[in-house]
PDB file of C-alpha atoms in Angstrom:
ATOM      1  CA  MET A 219       3.968  -2.608   4.192  1.00  0.00           C
ATOM      2  CA  ASN A 220       0.337  -3.620   3.774  1.00  0.00           C
ATOM      3  CA  LEU A 221      -1.911  -4.096   6.784  1.00  0.00           C
ATOM      4  CA  ILE A 222      -5.269  -5.692   7.515  1.00  0.00           C
ATOM      5  CA  ILE A 223      -7.050  -3.818  10.276  1.00  0.00           C
ATOM      6  CA  ASN A 224     -10.216  -4.660  12.158  1.00  0.00           C
ATOM      7  CA  THR A 225     -11.811  -1.886  14.165  1.00  0.00           C
ATOM      8  CA  ASP A 226     -14.806  -1.717  16.439  1.00  0.00           C
ATOM      9  CA  GLY A 227     -16.431   0.825  18.679  1.00  0.00           C
ATOM     10  CA  GLY A 228     -19.333   0.480  21.023  1.00  0.00           C
ATOM     11  CA  ALA A 229     -21.341   2.239  23.676  1.00  0.00           C
ATOM     12  CA  ARG A 230     -23.461   0.748  26.412  1.00  0.00           C
ATOM     13  CA  GLY A 231     -26.692   2.687  26.270  1.00  0.00           C
ATOM     14  CA  ASN A 232     -26.030   4.588  23.023  1.00  0.00           C
ATOM     15  CA  PRO A 233     -25.003   7.098  24.193  1.00  0.00           C
ATOM     16  CA  GLY A 234     -23.264   5.671  27.181  1.00  0.00           C
ATOM     17  CA  PRO A 235     -19.880   4.489  28.394  1.00  0.00           C
ATOM     18  CA  ALA A 236     -17.926   3.777  25.208  1.00  0.00           C
ATOM     19  CA  GLY A 237     -14.791   2.004  24.098  1.00  0.00           C
ATOM     20  CA  ILE A 238     -12.799   1.326  20.955  1.00  0.00           C
ATOM     21  CA  GLY A 239     -10.752  -1.617  19.746  1.00  0.00           C
ATOM     22  CA  VAL A 240      -8.224  -2.053  16.938  1.00  0.00           C
ATOM     23  CA  VAL A 241      -6.590  -5.254  15.695  1.00  0.00           C
ATOM     24  CA  ILE A 242      -3.702  -4.770  13.266  1.00  0.00           C
ATOM     25  CA  ALA A 243      -2.401  -7.701  11.237  1.00  0.00           C
ATOM     26  CA  ASP A 244       0.186  -8.063   8.505  1.00  0.00           C
ATOM     27  CA  GLU A 245      -0.651  -9.279   4.982  1.00  0.00           C
ATOM     28  CA  THR A 246      -0.578 -12.910   6.115  1.00  0.00           C
ATOM     29  CA  GLY A 247      -3.127 -12.258   8.863  1.00  0.00           C
ATOM     30  CA  LYS A 248      -0.593 -12.468  11.711  1.00  0.00           C
ATOM     31  CA  ILE A 249      -1.630 -10.038  14.451  1.00  0.00           C
ATOM     32  CA  ILE A 250       1.103  -7.479  15.084  1.00  0.00           C
ATOM     33  CA  SER A 251      -0.655  -5.139  17.513  1.00  0.00           C
ATOM     34  CA  LEU A 252      -3.804  -4.675  19.580  1.00  0.00           C
ATOM     35  CA  HIS A 253      -5.131  -1.368  20.869  1.00  0.00           C
ATOM     36  CA  ASN A 254      -8.107  -0.333  22.942  1.00  0.00           C
ATOM     37  CA  SER A 255      -9.254   2.648  24.897  1.00  0.00           C
ATOM     38  CA  TYR A 256     -12.142   3.913  26.965  1.00  0.00           C
ATOM     39  CA  ILE A 257     -13.405   7.115  25.308  1.00  0.00           C
ATOM     40  CA  GLY A 258     -16.024   8.309  27.809  1.00  0.00           C
ATOM     41  CA  GLU A 259     -19.687   8.906  27.034  1.00  0.00           C
ATOM     42  CA  ALA A 260     -20.377   8.537  23.320  1.00  0.00           C
ATOM     43  CA  THR A 261     -22.707   7.015  20.741  1.00  0.00           C
ATOM     44  CA  ASN A 262     -21.905   3.806  18.886  1.00  0.00           C
ATOM     45  CA  ASN A 263     -21.201   5.769  15.691  1.00  0.00           C
ATOM     46  CA  VAL A 264     -18.817   8.177  17.418  1.00  0.00           C
ATOM     47  CA  ALA A 265     -17.004   5.187  18.938  1.00  0.00           C
ATOM     48  CA  GLU A 266     -16.758   3.507  15.525  1.00  0.00           C
ATOM     49  CA  TYR A 267     -15.186   6.639  14.021  1.00  0.00           C
ATOM     50  CA  LYS A 268     -12.770   7.060  16.934  1.00  0.00           C
ATOM     51  CA  ALA A 269     -11.671   3.432  16.496  1.00  0.00           C
ATOM     52  CA  LEU A 270     -11.061   4.090  12.796  1.00  0.00           C
ATOM     53  CA  ILE A 271      -9.016   7.206  13.561  1.00  0.00           C
ATOM     54  CA  LEU A 272      -6.906   5.315  16.126  1.00  0.00           C
ATOM     55  CA  ALA A 273      -6.319   2.551  13.563  1.00  0.00           C
ATOM     56  CA  LEU A 274      -5.168   5.038  10.933  1.00  0.00           C
ATOM     57  CA  GLU A 275      -2.827   6.750  13.414  1.00  0.00           C
ATOM     58  CA  LYS A 276      -1.290   3.405  14.434  1.00  0.00           C
ATOM     59  CA  ALA A 277      -0.889   2.373  10.769  1.00  0.00           C
ATOM     60  CA  LEU A 278       0.990   5.611  10.075  1.00  0.00           C
ATOM     61  CA  ILE A 279       3.384   4.852  12.932  1.00  0.00           C
ATOM     62  CA  LEU A 280       3.950   1.396  11.405  1.00  0.00           C
ATOM     63  CA  GLU A 281       4.738   3.118   8.072  1.00  0.00           C
ATOM     64  CA  ALA A 282       2.059   1.167   6.235  1.00  0.00           C
ATOM     65  CA  GLU A 283       1.342   2.052   2.623  1.00  0.00           C
ATOM     66  CA  GLU A 284      -1.852   0.127   1.945  1.00  0.00           C
ATOM     67  CA  LEU A 285      -4.665  -0.774   4.312  1.00  0.00           C
ATOM     68  CA  LEU A 286      -7.675  -3.035   4.239  1.00  0.00           C
ATOM     69  CA  ILE A 287      -9.978  -1.874   7.017  1.00  0.00           C
ATOM     70  CA  ASN A 288     -12.675  -4.269   8.188  1.00  0.00           C
ATOM     71  CA  MET A 289     -15.559  -2.813  10.187  1.00  0.00           C
ATOM     72  CA  ASP A 290     -18.897  -4.221  11.298  1.00  0.00           C
ATOM     73  CA  SER A 291     -20.500  -0.769  11.037  1.00  0.00           C
ATOM     74  CA  GLU A 292     -22.098  -0.694   7.603  1.00  0.00           C
ATOM     75  CA  LEU A 293     -22.914   3.004   8.097  1.00  0.00           C
ATOM     76  CA  ILE A 294     -19.283   4.058   8.645  1.00  0.00           C
ATOM     77  CA  VAL A 295     -17.975   1.830   5.843  1.00  0.00           C
ATOM     78  CA  ARG A 296     -20.496   3.274   3.366  1.00  0.00           C
ATOM     79  CA  GLN A 297     -19.753   6.827   4.529  1.00  0.00           C
ATOM     80  CA  MET A 298     -16.012   6.276   4.052  1.00  0.00           C
ATOM     81  CA  GLN A 299     -16.684   4.851   0.589  1.00  0.00           C
ATOM     82  CA  GLY A 300     -18.722   7.942  -0.285  1.00  0.00           C
ATOM     83  CA  ARG A 301     -21.884   5.880  -0.743  1.00  0.00           C
ATOM     84  CA  TYR A 302     -23.776   7.448   2.184  1.00  0.00           C
ATOM     85  CA  LYS A 303     -23.901  11.112   3.117  1.00  0.00           C
ATOM     86  CA  ILE A 304     -22.640  12.107   6.551  1.00  0.00           C
ATOM     87  CA  LYS A 305     -25.480  14.188   7.942  1.00  0.00           C
ATOM     88  CA  GLU A 306     -24.665  14.417  11.648  1.00  0.00           C
ATOM     89  CA  PRO A 307     -22.313  17.380  12.376  1.00  0.00           C
ATOM     90  CA  GLY A 308     -20.351  15.485  15.043  1.00  0.00           C
ATOM     91  CA  LEU A 309     -19.702  12.607  12.655  1.00  0.00           C
ATOM     92  CA  GLN A 310     -18.744  15.041   9.874  1.00  0.00           C
ATOM     93  CA  ILE A 311     -15.909  16.336  12.070  1.00  0.00           C
ATOM     94  CA  LEU A 312     -14.662  12.815  12.820  1.00  0.00           C
ATOM     95  CA  ALA A 313     -14.991  11.767   9.174  1.00  0.00           C
ATOM     96  CA  ARG A 314     -12.963  14.800   8.088  1.00  0.00           C
ATOM     97  CA  GLU A 315     -10.209  13.758  10.507  1.00  0.00           C
ATOM     98  CA  ALA A 316     -10.292  10.219   9.090  1.00  0.00           C
ATOM     99  CA  PHE A 317     -10.130  11.467   5.481  1.00  0.00           C
ATOM    100  CA  ILE A 318      -7.097  13.636   6.283  1.00  0.00           C
ATOM    101  CA  LEU A 319      -5.311  10.567   7.657  1.00  0.00           C
ATOM    102  CA  ILE A 320      -6.420   8.361   4.745  1.00  0.00           C
ATOM    103  CA  LYS A 321      -4.713  10.723   2.271  1.00  0.00           C
ATOM    104  CA  LYS A 322      -1.372   9.826   3.861  1.00  0.00           C
ATOM    105  CA  PHE A 323      -1.584   6.243   2.531  1.00  0.00           C
ATOM    106  CA  LYS A 324      -1.147   4.927  -0.981  1.00  0.00           C
ATOM    107  CA  ASN A 325      -4.437   3.011  -0.778  1.00  0.00           C
ATOM    108  CA  VAL A 326      -7.115   2.422   1.853  1.00  0.00           C
ATOM    109  CA  ALA A 327      -9.982   0.011   1.195  1.00  0.00           C
ATOM    110  CA  PHE A 328     -12.974  -0.511   3.462  1.00  0.00           C
ATOM    111  CA  ARG A 329     -14.896  -3.745   3.853  1.00  0.00           C
ATOM    112  CA  HIS A 330     -18.067  -4.305   5.837  1.00  0.00           C
ATOM    113  CA  ILE A 331     -17.895  -7.548   7.803  1.00  0.00           C
ATOM    114  CA  PHE A 332     -20.410  -9.253  10.042  1.00  0.00           C
ATOM    115  CA  ARG A 333     -20.048  -8.868  13.799  1.00  0.00           C
ATOM    116  CA  GLU A 334     -19.092 -12.570  14.154  1.00  0.00           C
ATOM    117  CA  LYS A 335     -15.997 -11.885  12.031  1.00  0.00           C
ATOM    118  CA  ASN A 336     -14.966  -8.986  14.284  1.00  0.00           C
ATOM    119  CA  LYS A 337     -14.835 -10.753  17.657  1.00  0.00           C
ATOM    120  CA  GLU A 338     -11.258  -9.782  18.555  1.00  0.00           C
ATOM    121  CA  ALA A 339     -11.887  -6.045  18.093  1.00  0.00           C
ATOM    122  CA  ASP A 340     -15.219  -6.378  19.937  1.00  0.00           C
ATOM    123  CA  LYS A 341     -13.451  -8.044  22.890  1.00  0.00           C
ATOM    124  CA  LEU A 342     -11.062  -5.087  23.046  1.00  0.00           C
ATOM    125  CA  VAL A 343     -14.003  -2.657  23.146  1.00  0.00           C
ATOM    126  CA  ASN A 344     -15.648  -4.515  26.013  1.00  0.00           C
ATOM    127  CA  SER A 345     -12.360  -4.843  27.853  1.00  0.00           C
ATOM    128  CA  ALA A 346     -11.850  -1.054  27.690  1.00  0.00           C
ATOM    129  CA  ILE A 347     -15.362  -0.347  28.985  1.00  0.00           C
ATOM    130  CA  ASP A 348     -15.194  -3.051  31.691  1.00  0.00           C
ATOM    131  CA  GLY A 349     -11.791  -1.788  32.826  1.00  0.00           C
ATOM    132  CA  HIS A 350     -13.145   1.718  33.230  1.00  0.00           C
ATOM    133  CA  MET A 351     -16.281   0.545  35.068  1.00  0.00           C
ATOM    134  CA  LYS A 352     -14.214  -1.459  37.565  1.00  0.00           C
ATOM    135  CA  ALA A 353     -11.890   1.487  38.179  1.00  0.00           C
ATOM    136  CA  THR A 354     -14.725   3.872  39.043  1.00  0.00           C
TER     137      THR A 354
END
């Protein structure tokens, strides 16, 4: 099975209260699952990586073989493509976790998309953060 996945992560305050969102669709673009979570205090980049890791874990459960991962974080996309170095130690740890998961698929491609094309994942991020803020 091939999947198209949009991920997003965000923090209010950077660092601040953070959430992640994942939209998983089949090859035709039909959404098959949505996931979001509040991840506590984090930076935007940490949230973006945690969203990617959640997406990869969910794709493994779905027994996907090939993934196209769309992200609006140019930094993370370029780091995953090996085009940018990962200098921050905290991000190196998260990237290592992502690379371990990526090896379990036949093929994983990354595409940088503009924020306007990632609205569904962004809504999930905000929903996770808003849900946490209301509960506290």
